[in-house]
Amino acid sequence: MSSTAHTFRPLSIFRKSFSHGIHPAENKHYTEHKPIERLPFPSELYVLLSQHAGKPAVPLVKPGQEVVRGEPVARADGFVSAPLHAPATGVVKRIDLVPTSKGPRKEALVIQVYPGETQEVLYGQDRDIDAMSKQELIQAVQDSGLVGLGGAAFPTHVKLSPPEGHVIDTVLINGCECEPYLTTDQRLMIDQAADLIEGTKILMKILGAPRAIIGTEDNKIASAEAIKKVLPADGTITVQVVRTKYPQGAEKMLAKALVNREIPSGQYPSSVGLAVFNVATTVELGQLLPKGQGVIERVVTITGPGVDKPGNYIVPIGTPLRFIMKKLGYEGSAKHLITGGPMMGDTVSSLDVPITKGCGGFLVLTPQQFEENTLSERFPCISCGSCVDACPMHLNPAQLGKLAAKRMYLDMDKYHLFDCFECGCCSYVCPAGIPLVQYFRVSKKMNREMKAASP
Amino acid sequence: MSQAAASSIELRTSPHLRSPKTVDVIMRNVVYALLPICAFAVWNFGISALALIVVCTGVAVLTEHVYCVFAKKPTTVGDWSVVITGILVALILPPALPLWMAAVTSFISVALGKIFFGGLGYNVFNPALVGRAFSQVAFTLPMTTWTPAQLPGRFFEFIPTSLTIPFLEPGSLQGWLSSVAPDGWTGATPLQLMKSEQTGTEVSQLLFGSVAGSTGETAAVLILVCGLYLVVRKMMNWRITFSILVTAALFSWLFYVIDPSQYPDPVFMLGAGSLMLGAVFMATDMVSSPETRLGVWVYGVFIGVMVVVIRLFGGLPEGVMYAILLGNAVSPLISRVTQPKTYGAVRKNRKQAKEGV
């Protein structure tokens, strides 16, 4: 199947956007029309203790202990941390090291799922959101183990407690999903629009924000239409459709496109009165909080030309990739599997990598596609300026790349190295095949180490 | 999969997609865009032009390949950039230039203009223009000897000077020209006519190229169309071409308004000489032009002004070559002072900036 076709949308130029960015082939057609389905439970789950930004969770259970689906199995360690809930009824076999998508093995609860269980969620109890105070709500969000499901996995309750003096006037709900192939958010907006609105209302209530904007790209018009049907009549929540462009889903780009605000370098969105949440996070919040339940599963797009049955699936947290891929059928090997999208996702080290809260998609490219996109031939930089014209942060990747190649890591500060959020636009466009963003990842590490070594 | 491969872990980092526009693809497309201009040059000036293009391109490619063999590195001919240089050298030389001089020009272009600086990506100046600047000085007379376009026998007969024996001065063309040239032939290009006699040339001739001049510079409209192909494929920076042409037109219009009897009109300015070829294919050389978006505009305006200044007030009738070479020379400086404004940049005072806070 051809994957280079670009959809032509002449009306796009009238839509809001940010400057720069790129237009990789969207390839949403594999899964965008497939409603969300449920995958069966595997026999074993690997629930990583650290699947969020911040400190790893502390286990509350011991090997041999029985757990019920939805029951808390690990508690948050401090404020910037999140608890974990049992994704299935079964027994904790051991606490063991399992491979993660980033490479190093990390501690996880290995839960053996009881076969033939009904797997009903018996935990949690309905509660009245309207009657709860702001503090109670924030605590409830932390107790639900909710983290940013868009990929960063930053604990949501931390975002709900902005620093002193920051007043949030607008909540931005990020439904852009600019990564090619992925359709998790796109489907959630259609299939669970009511939960999305419910979640948005809760966020607005906690933050005291008078309005919220749900932003999505114009390749997801159906999603925008679905939401419009369930919008509250008071007009506090609106939907805005922006131009389809990568990386529109980055919060800085979204803030620029929707409300024309720039989040200052090194600061939180709250410093300009914004709070940004991903669609999947908001849907989960709207679904779980009124029921008092925790995050035990998530929607994952399994897609790409290498999968036999691509689709959007509800998968219990901790499901090993091997199980999913066996169920759906695929070609190639583990090295052709990418967690997340093709622009910012990583290949996995092993098929035993489990699904985590932050993982919104798995992309399987064919080995041939991988070869096509490999940086086989390198040319010198021809100063074409493509990277400068692509960088959404308006950096000068060409100059940064030259400094990185000469290992002048400290000099890269002058060219705003740490404003780079590694979207990969520069590497994508570079006609010379220079691995720019890859350079910058190393440079940031080296820069920090050098500064630490000689303060 | 073998057992060894299965046990090793291969991790790749993002992005896993890559734009199909690689250096060789871009360069190859520039060559495609130059081919119609070559075809027109051959139609305009006959087999002398054909021989010129073949010799220049051949020598350019050979020079780079032989260098790579001696330097014991894989040949870089495959990136097609040297082919562009070869063709451009041919297009900016006079059609009557002895072929051995053309070969020397082409050699100098690649050796001195490109390899000397470190090869593709490191050349400060447009290589083809370096070669031409060299020949302008070394072979002054042949470099300013022009022949009329569209002579009747051009497809069967070389211009006599083309086949001069290597390292010998070419003979005079006067006898040959008086027998073949149309009545009233003065041996001057439109720009020379303008400079010495303040005589204009018919616009249609300028636009469609039936005038005397360098091999491939005469057909302004064709060059523009070929450039448009690259712009549509997003392989050329239209901002450079656009800013050069607009600046040159506005700036010369200013003088034309002051004194129409002495200064040429803007249309003449754009159509005559090598401005169109220079603005579309030479100034847009990615390596020797600035990489920042604002810098590109500054660079274009600079070249546009210089072209007009040299043409109207300089000692030479044509100024595009020197204007672009000057533009190349200042382009690193332009890049430096036009760094993009970073998203969300926090304003710092000078002291903080100095301390690198």
PDB file of C-alpha atoms in Angstrom, chain A residues 97-194:
ATOM      1  CA  LEU A  97      12.830  -6.806  36.309  1.00  0.00           C
ATOM      2  CA  VAL A  98      11.201  -6.559  32.878  1.00  0.00           C
ATOM      3  CA  PRO A  99      12.416  -4.836  29.736  1.00  0.00           C
ATOM      4  CA  THR A 100      11.041  -1.370  28.975  1.00  0.00           C
ATOM      5  CA  SER A 101      10.644   0.331  25.642  1.00  0.00           C
ATOM      6  CA  LYS A 102      13.564   2.629  26.442  1.00  0.00           C
ATOM      7  CA  GLY A 103      15.877  -0.338  26.934  1.00  0.00           C
ATOM      8  CA  PRO A 104      16.905  -0.810  30.587  1.00  0.00           C
ATOM      9  CA  ARG A 105      15.034  -3.378  32.647  1.00  0.00           C
ATOM     10  CA  LYS A 106      12.911  -2.004  35.445  1.00  0.00           C
ATOM     11  CA  GLU A 107      10.927  -3.367  38.371  1.00  0.00           C
ATOM     12  CA  ALA A 108       7.404  -4.558  37.683  1.00  0.00           C
ATOM     13  CA  LEU A 109       4.647  -6.490  39.419  1.00  0.00           C
ATOM     14  CA  VAL A 110       4.120  -9.741  37.584  1.00  0.00           C
ATOM     15  CA  ILE A 111       0.426 -10.620  37.903  1.00  0.00           C
ATOM     16  CA  GLN A 112      -0.910 -13.990  36.807  1.00  0.00           C
ATOM     17  CA  VAL A 113      -4.408 -13.463  35.492  1.00  0.00           C
ATOM     18  CA  TYR A 114      -7.069 -15.948  36.629  1.00  0.00           C
ATOM     19  CA  PRO A 115      -8.441 -17.625  33.557  1.00  0.00           C
ATOM     20  CA  GLY A 116     -12.219 -17.666  33.245  1.00  0.00           C
ATOM     21  CA  GLU A 117     -12.637 -14.662  35.532  1.00  0.00           C
ATOM     22  CA  THR A 118     -15.416 -12.256  34.639  1.00  0.00           C
ATOM     23  CA  GLN A 119     -12.914  -9.438  35.212  1.00  0.00           C
ATOM     24  CA  GLU A 120     -15.547  -7.056  36.444  1.00  0.00           C
ATOM     25  CA  VAL A 121     -14.290  -3.919  38.149  1.00  0.00           C
ATOM     26  CA  LEU A 122     -15.604  -4.202  41.665  1.00  0.00           C
ATOM     27  CA  TYR A 123     -13.447  -1.500  43.147  1.00  0.00           C
ATOM     28  CA  GLY A 124     -14.413   2.127  43.546  1.00  0.00           C
ATOM     29  CA  GLN A 125     -17.721   3.756  44.303  1.00  0.00           C
ATOM     30  CA  ASP A 126     -19.797   6.389  42.570  1.00  0.00           C
ATOM     31  CA  ARG A 127     -19.404   9.893  43.919  1.00  0.00           C
ATOM     32  CA  ASP A 128     -20.811  13.324  43.294  1.00  0.00           C
ATOM     33  CA  ILE A 129     -18.191  15.469  41.610  1.00  0.00           C
ATOM     34  CA  ASP A 130     -20.169  18.670  42.127  1.00  0.00           C
ATOM     35  CA  ALA A 131     -20.124  18.232  45.886  1.00  0.00           C
ATOM     36  CA  MET A 132     -16.356  17.791  46.096  1.00  0.00           C
ATOM     37  CA  SER A 133     -13.918  20.574  46.922  1.00  0.00           C
ATOM     38  CA  LYS A 134     -10.938  21.508  44.762  1.00  0.00           C
ATOM     39  CA  GLN A 135      -8.481  19.809  47.126  1.00  0.00           C
ATOM     40  CA  GLU A 136     -10.602  16.655  47.278  1.00  0.00           C
ATOM     41  CA  LEU A 137     -10.739  16.541  43.514  1.00  0.00           C
ATOM     42  CA  ILE A 138      -6.971  16.911  43.116  1.00  0.00           C
ATOM     43  CA  GLN A 139      -6.466  14.110  45.645  1.00  0.00           C
ATOM     44  CA  ALA A 140      -9.022  12.016  43.777  1.00  0.00           C
ATOM     45  CA  VAL A 141      -7.112  12.553  40.526  1.00  0.00           C
ATOM     46  CA  GLN A 142      -3.871  11.420  42.136  1.00  0.00           C
ATOM     47  CA  ASP A 143      -5.585   8.407  43.674  1.00  0.00           C
ATOM     48  CA  SER A 144      -6.838   7.385  40.250  1.00  0.00           C
ATOM     49  CA  GLY A 145      -3.246   7.115  39.057  1.00  0.00           C
ATOM     50  CA  LEU A 146      -3.968   9.345  36.109  1.00  0.00           C
ATOM     51  CA  VAL A 147      -0.965  10.568  34.154  1.00  0.00           C
ATOM     52  CA  GLY A 148      -0.623  12.306  30.780  1.00  0.00           C
ATOM     53  CA  LEU A 149      -1.752   9.590  28.395  1.00  0.00           C
ATOM     54  CA  GLY A 150      -0.406  11.461  25.395  1.00  0.00           C
ATOM     55  CA  GLY A 151       3.053  10.077  25.959  1.00  0.00           C
ATOM     56  CA  ALA A 152       4.833  12.228  28.530  1.00  0.00           C
ATOM     57  CA  ALA A 153       3.065  10.405  31.394  1.00  0.00           C
ATOM     58  CA  PHE A 154       3.387  13.402  33.698  1.00  0.00           C
ATOM     59  CA  PRO A 155       1.115  12.948  36.745  1.00  0.00           C
ATOM     60  CA  THR A 156      -2.082  14.872  35.982  1.00  0.00           C
ATOM     61  CA  HIS A 157      -2.725  16.091  39.525  1.00  0.00           C
ATOM     62  CA  VAL A 158       0.587  18.007  39.476  1.00  0.00           C
ATOM     63  CA  LYS A 159      -0.604  19.969  36.470  1.00  0.00           C
ATOM     64  CA  LEU A 160      -3.823  20.677  38.361  1.00  0.00           C
ATOM     65  CA  SER A 161      -1.870  22.464  41.097  1.00  0.00           C
ATOM     66  CA  PRO A 162      -0.261  25.375  39.241  1.00  0.00           C
ATOM     67  CA  PRO A 163       2.413  27.424  41.029  1.00  0.00           C
ATOM     68  CA  GLU A 164       1.352  30.278  43.290  1.00  0.00           C
ATOM     69  CA  GLY A 165       0.299  33.353  41.331  1.00  0.00           C
ATOM     70  CA  HIS A 166      -0.476  31.564  38.087  1.00  0.00           C
ATOM     71  CA  VAL A 167      -4.123  32.036  37.130  1.00  0.00           C
ATOM     72  CA  ILE A 168      -5.478  29.641  34.539  1.00  0.00           C
ATOM     73  CA  ASP A 169      -7.953  31.348  32.219  1.00  0.00           C
ATOM     74  CA  THR A 170      -8.127  28.709  29.518  1.00  0.00           C
ATOM     75  CA  VAL A 171      -7.933  24.935  29.520  1.00  0.00           C
ATOM     76  CA  LEU A 172      -6.647  23.524  26.234  1.00  0.00           C
ATOM     77  CA  ILE A 173      -7.639  19.977  25.366  1.00  0.00           C
ATOM     78  CA  ASN A 174      -5.137  18.561  22.915  1.00  0.00           C
ATOM     79  CA  GLY A 175      -6.807  16.419  20.270  1.00  0.00           C
ATOM     80  CA  CYS A 176      -4.286  17.085  17.547  1.00  0.00           C
ATOM     81  CA  GLU A 177      -2.523  13.734  17.535  1.00  0.00           C
ATOM     82  CA  CYS A 178      -0.105  15.016  14.930  1.00  0.00           C
ATOM     83  CA  GLU A 179       2.016  11.882  14.810  1.00  0.00           C
ATOM     84  CA  PRO A 180       1.414   9.973  11.578  1.00  0.00           C
ATOM     85  CA  TYR A 181      -0.461   6.642  11.860  1.00  0.00           C
ATOM     86  CA  LEU A 182      -1.815   7.094  15.419  1.00  0.00           C
ATOM     87  CA  THR A 183      -5.593   7.363  15.849  1.00  0.00           C
ATOM     88  CA  THR A 184      -6.175   6.789  19.567  1.00  0.00           C
ATOM     89  CA  ASP A 185      -7.331  10.331  20.314  1.00  0.00           C
ATOM     90  CA  GLN A 186      -9.173  10.582  17.008  1.00  0.00           C
ATOM     91  CA  ARG A 187     -11.306   7.544  17.900  1.00  0.00           C
ATOM     92  CA  LEU A 188     -11.767   8.551  21.543  1.00  0.00           C
ATOM     93  CA  MET A 189     -13.216  11.886  20.437  1.00  0.00           C
ATOM     94  CA  ILE A 190     -15.790  10.017  18.348  1.00  0.00           C
ATOM     95  CA  ASP A 191     -16.515   7.017  20.562  1.00  0.00           C
ATOM     96  CA  GLN A 192     -16.337   8.735  23.961  1.00  0.00           C
ATOM     97  CA  ALA A 193     -17.198  12.368  23.256  1.00  0.00           C
ATOM     98  CA  ALA A 194     -19.457  12.562  26.337  1.00  0.00           C
TER      99      ALA A 194
END
